[in-house]
C-alpha cells in the first residue's frame, strides 16, 4: 500500500458478530482506512499490515467454551492500541488473567452506561451528566478484572462494562458502540482511532478519488477497459471513476434487457454518453430476454436465465471491442468480505457474490475493481464528488434481474410495462411528498392475479400491484415504513386511474424477518 491514504489504518478482527461491518463503517466515518479480517489472521500478516490500532469484534460464542475463537497470544504484546468490543473485551480480560462467567441477568437492548471514576481517553465527550445510553447484546460478563486494568463504566446489571489499561493502550467495552442504538458510539470509536491510535483522518472522498485515479492509471497503462454498465450505483460510480482516470480507453456496454425502470435506458445514456462523454454501447436485448423467460415462473430459474443471458450478450459485445485487456466491475467491500466469509466458513451470515471470484477462463481479461475497498455509503459520496446526479447516486437498490423478480411468476412484456408505470408513479410521489430519502428501499410488485373492480358504470377484472417500503440500516433486518394514510390514498388513486390494467393496490406491512425485502 503505497498511497498516503492507506498509511494510517486500523485492523478489525472478526469473531463472527452480526455487527462487525458496522465497526468498519464507523472507523471509515472517522476518515480512517481500515480492513476487516478473520480473527485467526496470522501474526506475521498482522505485522506486515502494520496497523495503528486493532479492534476485536463481538461474537455469538463464549470465551470459556472449548474451541472458542481466539487470537495469536503475541497480539497484545505488539505495542499497538487494542479496543475489545463485547466478546473482544472478554477475550482480552481472560488473556490477562481476568475471569468471564455467564451473567446472572443477560442484557439485550437499551441500557444506561454510568461513569466510574475518571473516564480516560476513550470516553472523552461520551457522557452527558455522567451517563450515556448504549446498546447491549451479551449473556456473559467479566466477573474479575485482570491486574493492571481499571473499571471505568458500569450499568445497573453489569458492574464491569468498560475497562482500560492506559499504560499499555488496552481498552474494552461490553456494549456495542458501532450500532445506531448507541447514540454517541461514533464519538467513542472516533476517540479510539483518532486520539488513542493517532490517525489523522486522511480517508476522504477527494483523496480516495485521487488515489484510485492514480492506481487505475498505473494498472491499466495504455490498455483498453470494458465495463458492464447497469445504471446501478456501483457500476455507475466505477464508470465515472475509470473515465476520469483513462478517458476514451474505457468502453461501457449497457445491456437494456427490457426489465428496467421507466425511462432508465435513456437516463443512463443521457448521464454517461451525453453529459460525461463516456463511450457507451447500448444493446437493445428486450426481445431476447423476454423470449428466454417465456413460460418460466420459478424465481431462481428466472434469475439464472437473466444472469446467464446477460453474460452471453456482454461477451458478444466485448468481442467486438478490439484490444480490450481489462474487465471493470463495481465490486464493493461488503462483496469482498462476504465472499471471503463464504470461502473460510467463519462468517455466520454469508452469501456468494457474482462480482467476486474471478472471470471465466475463456474471457482472457484482467480484472479491474476500483471500488473494492469501499462501503456503499463511500461509493455514493465519491459518486457525488465525481459529478453524478444525486438522484442516481442515492436512489434505492435495484435487483440485478430487474423487474424480472418484481413480476411474480412468468415475465411478460405486458406485465413489465404495467409495473414500470405503476412503479414510476409510486417513486415520483415519494419524492414529492418527502418520503423517499427517509425510506431505505421502495418499489412496486406485480401480482399475476386479477380481482373484480368497478370503474364508472362497469365492472372490471384487472391486475393487482403491491407497494413495498422498508426502513433498514444494514438490509439484514428491515421494518415496513409507516406511510401516512393520505399519501397511500393519493398513490393508490393515481396508479389505478393512470395505469391501464390495474384496479387494486395493496401495501405490504411485513418486516424482515420473517419476510424478505424483495418478494422473489
Coordinates of C-alpha atoms in Angstrom, one line a residue:
X1 CA 0.0 0.0 0.0
X2 CA 2.0 3.0 -1.3
X3 CA -0.7 5.7 -1.1
X4 CA -0.8 8.1 1.8
X5 CA -4.4 7.4 2.5
X6 CA -3.5 3.8 3.4
X7 CA -0.5 4.7 5.6
X8 CA -2.7 5.1 8.7
X9 CA -5.0 2.2 9.2
X10 CA -7.0 0.1 11.7
X11 CA -7.2 -3.7 11.7
X12 CA -10.6 -5.2 12.7
X13 CA -10.5 -8.9 13.7
X14 CA -13.9 -10.5 13.1
X15 CA -15.2 -13.2 15.6
X16 CA -18.5 -13.7 13.8
X17 CA -20.6 -10.8 15.1
X18 CA -23.5 -9.6 13.1
X19 CA -22.3 -6.0 13.7
X20 CA -18.7 -6.3 12.5
X21 CA -19.2 -4.5 9.2
X22 CA -20.7 -1.6 11.2
X23 CA -17.5 -1.3 13.2
X24 CA -15.6 -0.9 9.9
X25 CA -18.1 1.7 8.7
X26 CA -17.8 3.7 11.9
X27 CA -14.0 3.8 11.5
X28 CA -14.3 4.9 7.9
X29 CA -16.8 7.6 9.0
X30 CA -13.9 8.9 11.2
X31 CA -12.0 9.3 7.9
X32 CA -9.6 6.5 8.7
X33 CA -8.8 3.5 6.5
X34 CA -9.5 0.0 8.0
X35 CA -9.7 -3.6 6.9
X36 CA -11.7 -6.5 8.3
X37 CA -10.0 -9.9 8.6
X38 CA -10.8 -13.2 10.3
X39 CA -9.9 -13.5 14.0
X40 CA -7.2 -16.1 13.3
X41 CA -5.2 -13.8 10.9
X42 CA -1.5 -14.9 11.2
X43 CA 0.7 -12.8 13.5
X44 CA 3.2 -12.3 10.6
X45 CA 0.4 -11.0 8.4
X46 CA -0.7 -8.6 11.2
X47 CA 2.8 -7.3 11.5
X48 CA 3.0 -6.8 7.7
X49 CA -0.3 -4.9 7.7
X50 CA 1.3 -2.7 10.4
X51 CA -1.9 -1.3 11.9
X52 CA -2.1 1.9 14.0
X53 CA -4.7 0.1 16.2
X54 CA -6.6 -3.1 16.4
X55 CA -10.3 -3.6 17.2
X56 CA -11.6 -7.0 18.3
X57 CA -15.3 -7.6 17.4
X58 CA -18.1 -9.3 19.2
X59 CA -19.1 -12.9 18.7
X60 CA -22.0 -15.3 19.3
X61 CA -19.5 -17.6 21.2
X62 CA -18.5 -17.6 24.8
X63 CA -14.7 -17.2 25.6
X64 CA -14.7 -20.1 28.1
X65 CA -16.2 -22.7 25.7
X66 CA -13.8 -25.3 24.4
X67 CA -12.6 -24.3 21.0
X68 CA -13.8 -20.7 21.3
X69 CA -12.2 -18.4 18.8
X70 CA -9.1 -16.6 19.9
X71 CA -6.1 -14.6 18.6
X72 CA -2.4 -15.1 18.5
X73 CA -1.0 -14.9 22.0
X74 CA 1.5 -12.2 21.0
X75 CA -1.1 -9.8 19.6
X76 CA -1.4 -8.0 22.8
X77 CA 2.4 -7.6 23.0
X78 CA 2.7 -5.7 19.7
X79 CA 2.6 -2.3 21.4
X80 CA -0.4 -1.3 19.3
X81 CA -3.6 0.1 20.9
X82 CA -6.3 -2.5 21.2
X83 CA -10.1 -2.0 21.6
X84 CA -12.2 -5.1 22.5
X85 CA -15.9 -4.9 21.9
X86 CA -18.2 -7.3 23.9
X87 CA -16.6 -10.7 23.2
X88 CA -13.4 -8.8 22.4
X89 CA -13.3 -7.3 25.9
X90 CA -14.0 -10.6 27.4
X91 CA -11.2 -12.2 25.4
X92 CA -8.8 -9.5 26.4
X93 CA -9.8 -9.9 30.1
X94 CA -9.3 -13.7 30.0
X95 CA -6.0 -13.3 28.3
X96 CA -4.6 -11.2 31.1
X97 CA -5.9 -13.4 33.9
X98 CA -9.4 -12.0 34.4
X99 CA -12.5 -14.1 34.7
X100 CA -15.5 -14.3 32.4
X101 CA -18.7 -16.1 33.5
X102 CA -22.3 -16.4 32.4
X103 CA -24.2 -13.3 33.6
X104 CA -26.9 -13.7 36.3
X105 CA -29.0 -11.5 34.1
X106 CA -28.4 -11.3 30.4
X107 CA -28.6 -7.9 28.7
X108 CA -30.1 -7.4 25.3
X109 CA -31.1 -4.0 24.3
X110 CA -31.0 -0.5 25.8
X111 CA -29.0 0.3 29.0
X112 CA -27.7 3.4 30.6
X113 CA -23.9 3.5 30.9
X114 CA -22.6 5.1 34.1
X115 CA -19.2 6.7 34.5
X116 CA -17.0 5.1 37.2
X117 CA -14.0 7.2 38.3
X118 CA -12.1 9.1 35.7
X119 CA -13.3 8.2 32.2
X120 CA -10.0 8.1 30.4
X121 CA -9.2 9.0 26.8
X122 CA -11.8 6.6 25.3
X123 CA -14.8 8.3 26.9
X124 CA -14.0 11.9 26.1
X125 CA -17.2 13.6 25.0
X126 CA -19.2 10.4 25.6
X127 CA -21.2 11.2 28.7
X128 CA -23.8 13.8 29.5
X129 CA -24.1 14.3 33.3
X130 CA -22.1 11.1 33.9
X131 CA -24.2 8.7 31.9
X132 CA -24.9 7.7 28.3
X133 CA -27.4 5.4 26.6
X134 CA -25.8 2.3 25.0
X135 CA -26.9 -1.0 23.3
X136 CA -26.1 -4.3 25.0
X137 CA -26.1 -7.8 23.5
X138 CA -24.4 -10.3 25.8
X139 CA -25.0 -13.3 28.0
X140 CA -21.6 -13.3 29.7
X141 CA -19.7 -10.7 31.7
X142 CA -16.3 -10.1 33.2
X143 CA -16.6 -11.1 36.9
X144 CA -12.9 -10.4 37.8
X145 CA -10.9 -7.6 36.2
X146 CA -7.3 -8.5 35.3
X147 CA -4.3 -6.9 37.0
X148 CA -3.3 -3.6 35.6
X149 CA -6.9 -2.8 34.4
X150 CA -9.4 -0.4 36.0
X151 CA -13.1 -0.3 35.6
X152 CA -14.3 2.9 34.0
X153 CA -18.0 2.3 33.3
X154 CA -20.9 0.2 34.6
X155 CA -24.6 -0.4 34.2
X156 CA -27.1 -1.5 36.9
X157 CA -26.8 -5.1 35.6
X158 CA -23.1 -5.1 34.6
X159 CA -20.7 -3.7 37.2
X160 CA -17.8 -4.2 34.7
X161 CA -19.0 -2.5 31.5
X162 CA -15.7 -0.8 30.3
X163 CA -12.1 -1.4 31.3
X164 CA -8.8 0.2 30.5
X165 CA -5.1 -0.1 30.9
X166 CA -3.9 3.3 29.7
X167 CA -0.2 2.5 30.1
X168 CA -0.5 -0.4 27.6
X169 CA -3.2 1.3 25.5
X170 CA -5.7 -1.6 26.0
X171 CA -9.4 -0.8 26.2
X172 CA -12.6 -2.9 26.4
X173 CA -16.3 -2.2 26.3
X174 CA -19.1 -4.6 27.0
X175 CA -21.6 -2.6 24.9
X176 CA -21.7 -2.1 21.1
X177 CA -20.6 1.5 20.2
X178 CA -20.9 0.6 16.5
X179 CA -24.7 0.3 16.3
X180 CA -27.1 3.3 15.9
X181 CA -28.8 2.4 19.2
X182 CA -25.7 3.7 21.0
X183 CA -26.2 7.4 20.1
X184 CA -22.7 8.6 20.8
X185 CA -21.0 5.4 19.8
X186 CA -19.3 7.0 16.8
X187 CA -17.6 9.5 19.1
X188 CA -16.1 6.6 21.1
X189 CA -14.8 5.0 18.0
X190 CA -13.5 8.3 16.8
X191 CA -11.7 8.8 20.1
X192 CA -10.0 5.4 19.7
X193 CA -8.9 5.7 16.1
X194 CA -8.0 9.5 16.1
X195 CA -6.9 10.3 19.7
X196 CA -5.6 6.9 21.0
X197 CA -4.2 5.5 17.8
X198 CA -3.1 8.9 16.4
X199 CA -4.7 8.5 12.9
X200 CA -5.2 11.9 11.2
X201 CA -8.3 11.4 9.1
X202 CA -6.9 11.1 5.6
X203 CA -9.7 8.8 4.2
X204 CA -11.9 11.5 2.5
X205 CA -13.8 11.3 -0.8
X206 CA -11.5 13.7 -2.6
X207 CA -8.3 11.8 -1.6
X208 CA -10.0 8.4 -2.3
X209 CA -10.7 9.6 -5.9
X210 CA -7.1 10.9 -6.4
X211 CA -5.7 7.6 -5.1
X212 CA -8.0 5.5 -7.2
X213 CA -7.2 7.5 -10.4
X214 CA -3.5 7.1 -9.8
X215 CA -3.8 3.4 -9.2
X216 CA -6.1 2.8 -12.3
X217 CA -3.5 4.6 -14.5
X218 CA -0.7 2.5 -13.1
X219 CA -2.6 -0.7 -13.5
X220 CA -4.0 -0.1 -17.0
X221 CA -1.3 2.0 -18.7
X222 CA -2.3 2.5 -22.3
X223 CA -4.6 -0.6 -22.5
X224 CA -8.4 -0.7 -23.0
X225 CA -11.1 -1.4 -20.4
X226 CA -14.6 -2.6 -20.9
X227 CA -17.3 -2.3 -18.2
X228 CA -20.9 -3.7 -18.0
X229 CA -22.9 -0.6 -17.1
X230 CA -26.3 -1.4 -15.5
X231 CA -27.3 2.0 -14.3
X232 CA -27.0 1.0 -10.7
X233 CA -24.9 2.9 -8.2
X234 CA -21.8 0.7 -8.1
X235 CA -21.3 0.3 -11.9
X236 CA -22.2 4.0 -12.5
X237 CA -19.6 5.2 -10.0
X238 CA -17.0 2.8 -11.3
X239 CA -17.6 4.0 -14.8
X240 CA -17.3 7.7 -13.8
X241 CA -14.1 7.0 -11.8
X242 CA -12.4 5.0 -14.5
X243 CA -13.4 7.5 -17.2
X244 CA -11.7 10.3 -15.1
X245 CA -8.6 8.2 -15.0
X246 CA -8.2 7.0 -18.6
X247 CA -10.9 8.7 -20.6
X248 CA -11.5 7.1 -24.0
X249 CA -9.7 3.9 -23.1
X250 CA -12.9 2.9 -21.3
X251 CA -15.9 1.5 -23.2
X252 CA -19.1 0.7 -21.4
X253 CA -21.6 -1.9 -22.6
X254 CA -25.2 -1.2 -21.5
X255 CA -27.5 -4.1 -22.0
X256 CA -31.1 -3.0 -22.0
X257 CA -32.9 -6.2 -21.0
X258 CA -36.4 -4.7 -21.1
X259 CA -36.7 -5.2 -17.3
X260 CA -35.5 -1.8 -16.3
X261 CA -37.5 1.1 -14.7
X262 CA -39.4 3.6 -16.8
X263 CA -37.1 5.6 -19.0
X264 CA -34.0 4.2 -17.3
X265 CA -32.2 3.3 -20.5
X266 CA -32.5 6.8 -21.9
X267 CA -31.4 8.2 -18.5
X268 CA -28.2 6.1 -18.4
X269 CA -27.3 7.2 -22.0
X270 CA -28.0 10.9 -21.2
X271 CA -25.9 10.8 -18.0
X272 CA -22.9 8.9 -19.3
X273 CA -22.8 9.3 -23.1
X274 CA -24.1 12.9 -23.4
X275 CA -23.1 14.6 -20.2
X276 CA -19.9 12.9 -19.2
X277 CA -18.7 11.9 -22.6
X278 CA -18.2 8.2 -21.7
X279 CA -18.3 5.8 -24.6
X280 CA -21.4 3.6 -24.1
X281 CA -22.6 0.8 -26.4
X282 CA -26.3 0.3 -25.9
X283 CA -27.7 -3.1 -26.7
X284 CA -31.4 -3.4 -27.1
X285 CA -32.0 -7.0 -25.9
X286 CA -35.6 -6.9 -24.6
X287 CA -36.9 -9.5 -27.1
X288 CA -34.1 -11.9 -26.3
X289 CA -34.7 -11.7 -22.6
X290 CA -38.5 -12.0 -22.8
X291 CA -38.2 -14.9 -25.2
X292 CA -35.7 -16.7 -22.8
X293 CA -38.1 -16.1 -19.9
X294 CA -41.2 -17.2 -21.6
X295 CA -43.2 -19.8 -19.6
X296 CA -40.8 -19.7 -16.6
X297 CA -42.3 -19.0 -13.2
X298 CA -39.6 -20.3 -10.8
X299 CA -37.8 -17.3 -9.2
X300 CA -34.3 -18.9 -9.0
X301 CA -34.6 -20.1 -12.6
X302 CA -35.6 -16.7 -13.7
X303 CA -32.5 -15.2 -12.0
X304 CA -30.3 -17.7 -13.7
X305 CA -31.8 -17.1 -17.1
X306 CA -31.4 -13.4 -16.8
X307 CA -27.8 -13.6 -15.4
X308 CA -26.7 -16.2 -18.0
X309 CA -28.1 -14.3 -20.9
X310 CA -26.5 -11.0 -19.7
X311 CA -23.1 -12.7 -19.6
X312 CA -23.6 -14.1 -23.2
X313 CA -24.7 -10.7 -24.6
X314 CA -21.9 -8.9 -22.8
X315 CA -19.4 -11.4 -24.1
X316 CA -20.7 -11.0 -27.7
X317 CA -20.3 -7.2 -27.4
X318 CA -16.9 -7.4 -25.7
X319 CA -15.5 -9.4 -28.6
X320 CA -16.4 -6.5 -30.9
X321 CA -14.2 -4.2 -28.9
X322 CA -10.7 -4.6 -30.3
X323 CA -7.7 -4.9 -28.0
X324 CA -9.7 -4.9 -24.7
X325 CA -7.4 -6.2 -21.9
X326 CA -9.4 -5.4 -18.8
X327 CA -12.9 -6.0 -17.5
X328 CA -14.0 -3.5 -14.9
X329 CA -16.6 -4.4 -12.2
X330 CA -18.4 -2.5 -9.5
X331 CA -17.3 -4.9 -6.7
X332 CA -17.5 -3.1 -3.3
X333 CA -16.0 -4.0 0.1
X334 CA -19.1 -5.9 1.5
X335 CA -19.0 -8.2 -1.6
X336 CA -15.3 -9.0 -0.8
X337 CA -15.9 -9.6 2.9
X338 CA -19.0 -11.8 2.3
X339 CA -17.2 -13.9 -0.3
X340 CA -14.2 -14.3 1.9
X341 CA -16.6 -15.4 4.7
X342 CA -18.1 -18.0 2.3
X343 CA -14.7 -19.4 1.5
X344 CA -13.4 -19.6 5.1
X345 CA -16.7 -20.7 6.6
X346 CA -16.1 -18.3 9.5
X347 CA -19.0 -15.9 8.8
X348 CA -22.4 -16.6 10.3
X349 CA -24.3 -14.7 7.6
X350 CA -22.7 -15.4 4.3
X351 CA -23.6 -15.2 0.6
X352 CA -21.6 -15.6 -2.6
X353 CA -21.5 -12.7 -4.9
X354 CA -21.4 -12.5 -8.7
X355 CA -18.8 -9.7 -8.7
X356 CA -16.2 -11.7 -6.8
X357 CA -14.1 -14.7 -7.6
X358 CA -12.6 -14.1 -10.9
X359 CA -13.6 -14.4 -14.5
X360 CA -14.5 -17.3 -16.8
X361 CA -11.2 -18.6 -18.4
X362 CA -12.5 -18.0 -21.9
X363 CA -12.8 -14.3 -21.4
X364 CA -9.0 -13.8 -21.0
X365 CA -9.4 -10.4 -19.4
X366 CA -7.7 -8.9 -16.4
X367 CA -10.0 -7.7 -13.7
X368 CA -10.2 -4.0 -12.6
X369 CA -12.2 -3.3 -9.4
X370 CA -11.6 0.3 -8.3
X371 CA -14.3 0.2 -5.6
X372 CA -13.4 -3.0 -3.9
X373 CA -12.1 -1.1 -0.7
X374 CA -15.3 1.0 -0.3
X375 CA -18.6 0.6 1.5
X376 CA -21.8 1.6 -0.3
X377 CA -22.1 5.0 1.5
X378 CA -18.5 5.8 0.5
X379 CA -19.3 4.8 -3.1
X380 CA -22.2 7.2 -3.0
X381 CA -20.1 10.0 -1.6
X382 CA -17.4 9.7 -4.3
X383 CA -20.1 9.4 -6.9
X384 CA -21.4 12.9 -5.9
X385 CA -17.8 14.2 -5.9
X386 CA -17.4 12.9 -9.4
X387 CA -20.4 14.9 -10.6
X388 CA -23.0 12.1 -11.0
X389 CA -26.6 13.3 -10.4
X390 CA -27.6 13.0 -6.7
X391 CA -30.8 11.2 -7.7
X392 CA -28.8 8.5 -9.4
X393 CA -26.2 8.2 -6.7
X394 CA -28.7 8.0 -3.7
X395 CA -31.5 6.0 -5.3
X396 CA -32.7 2.9 -3.7
X397 CA -31.2 -0.5 -4.5
X398 CA -32.5 -2.3 -7.7
X399 CA -32.0 -6.0 -8.1
X400 CA -29.7 -7.3 -10.8
X401 CA -32.5 -9.2 -12.6
X402 CA -34.5 -6.0 -12.5
X403 CA -38.3 -6.3 -12.8
X404 CA -37.9 -10.0 -13.6
X405 CA -38.1 -10.7 -9.8
X406 CA -40.7 -8.0 -9.1
X407 CA -43.1 -9.7 -11.5
X408 CA -44.3 -12.7 -9.7
X409 CA -44.5 -15.8 -11.8
X410 CA -44.0 -15.7 -15.6
X411 CA -42.5 -12.5 -17.0
X412 CA -44.4 -10.9 -20.0
X413 CA -43.9 -7.6 -21.7
X414 CA -47.5 -6.6 -20.8
X415 CA -46.7 -7.1 -17.1
X416 CA -43.4 -5.3 -17.3
X417 CA -45.0 -2.3 -19.0
X418 CA -47.8 -2.1 -16.4
X419 CA -45.3 -2.5 -13.5
X420 CA -42.9 0.2 -14.9
X421 CA -45.7 2.8 -15.0
X422 CA -47.0 1.9 -11.5
X423 CA -43.5 2.0 -10.0
X424 CA -42.7 5.3 -11.6
X425 CA -45.8 6.9 -10.1
X426 CA -45.0 5.5 -6.7
X427 CA -41.4 6.8 -6.7
X428 CA -42.5 10.2 -8.1
X429 CA -45.0 10.5 -5.2
X430 CA -42.4 9.5 -2.7
X431 CA -40.0 12.2 -3.9
X432 CA -42.7 14.9 -4.0
X433 CA -44.0 14.1 -0.5
X434 CA -40.5 14.0 1.0
X435 CA -40.6 10.3 2.0
X436 CA -38.1 9.0 -0.5
X437 CA -34.9 9.9 1.5
X438 CA -36.4 8.5 4.7
X439 CA -37.0 5.1 3.1
X440 CA -34.2 2.6 2.5
X441 CA -36.0 0.8 -0.4
X442 CA -39.3 1.2 -2.1
X443 CA -40.8 -0.4 -5.1
X444 CA -44.0 -1.9 -6.7
X445 CA -44.6 -5.6 -7.3
X446 CA -46.8 -7.0 -10.0
X447 CA -49.1 -9.8 -8.8
X448 CA -50.4 -12.1 -11.6
X449 CA -53.8 -12.3 -10.2
X450 CA -57.0 -10.5 -11.2
X451 CA -59.6 -9.0 -9.0
X452 CA -63.1 -7.6 -9.5
X453 CA -63.4 -3.8 -9.5
X454 CA -65.8 -1.1 -10.6
X455 CA -64.9 1.8 -12.8
X456 CA -67.6 4.2 -13.9
X457 CA -70.7 2.1 -14.5
X458 CA -68.9 -1.1 -15.4
X459 CA -67.2 -4.0 -13.7
X460 CA -63.5 -4.6 -14.2
X461 CA -61.4 -7.7 -13.9
X462 CA -57.8 -6.5 -13.7
X463 CA -54.4 -6.9 -12.0
X464 CA -53.1 -6.1 -8.6
X465 CA -49.9 -4.3 -7.6
X466 CA -48.3 -4.3 -4.1
X467 CA -46.3 -1.4 -2.8
X468 CA -43.3 -2.1 -0.6
X469 CA -41.3 0.4 1.5
X470 CA -38.8 -0.5 4.3
X471 CA -36.5 1.1 6.7
X472 CA -33.2 -0.5 7.5
X473 CA -29.6 0.2 8.3
X474 CA -27.9 -2.9 7.0
X475 CA -30.6 -4.8 4.9
X476 CA -30.1 -7.8 7.1
X477 CA -33.2 -6.8 9.1
X478 CA -35.9 -4.3 8.0
X479 CA -39.1 -2.8 9.2
X480 CA -42.0 -1.7 7.0
X481 CA -42.3 2.0 6.6
X482 CA -45.3 3.6 8.3
X483 CA -46.7 5.6 5.3
X484 CA -49.3 8.1 6.2
X485 CA -52.8 7.1 5.0
X486 CA -53.4 10.2 3.0
X487 CA -50.2 9.6 1.0
X488 CA -51.1 5.9 0.4
X489 CA -54.6 7.0 -0.8
X490 CA -53.1 9.5 -3.2
X491 CA -50.6 7.0 -4.6
X492 CA -53.2 4.3 -5.0
X493 CA -55.6 6.6 -6.7
X494 CA -53.0 7.8 -9.2
X495 CA -51.9 4.2 -10.1
X496 CA -55.5 2.9 -10.6
X497 CA -56.5 6.0 -12.6
X498 CA -53.4 6.3 -14.7
X499 CA -52.2 2.7 -15.3
X500 CA -54.5 0.7 -17.5
X501 CA -54.7 -2.9 -16.3
X502 CA -54.6 -2.2 -12.6
X503 CA -57.7 -1.9 -10.4
X504 CA -56.3 -2.7 -7.0
X505 CA -53.3 -1.5 -4.9
X506 CA -52.2 -3.1 -1.6
X507 CA -49.4 -2.1 0.8
X508 CA -47.0 -4.7 2.2
X509 CA -46.6 -4.4 6.0
X510 CA -44.3 -7.4 6.5
X511 CA -41.0 -7.0 8.3
X512 CA -37.7 -8.8 7.6
X513 CA -37.6 -11.4 9.1
X514 CA -39.8 -13.4 8.6
X515 CA -40.4 -11.9 5.2
X516 CA -37.7 -10.7 2.8
X517 CA -37.5 -7.2 1.3
X518 CA -37.9 -8.4 -2.3
X519 CA -40.9 -10.7 -3.0
X520 CA -38.8 -13.1 -5.0

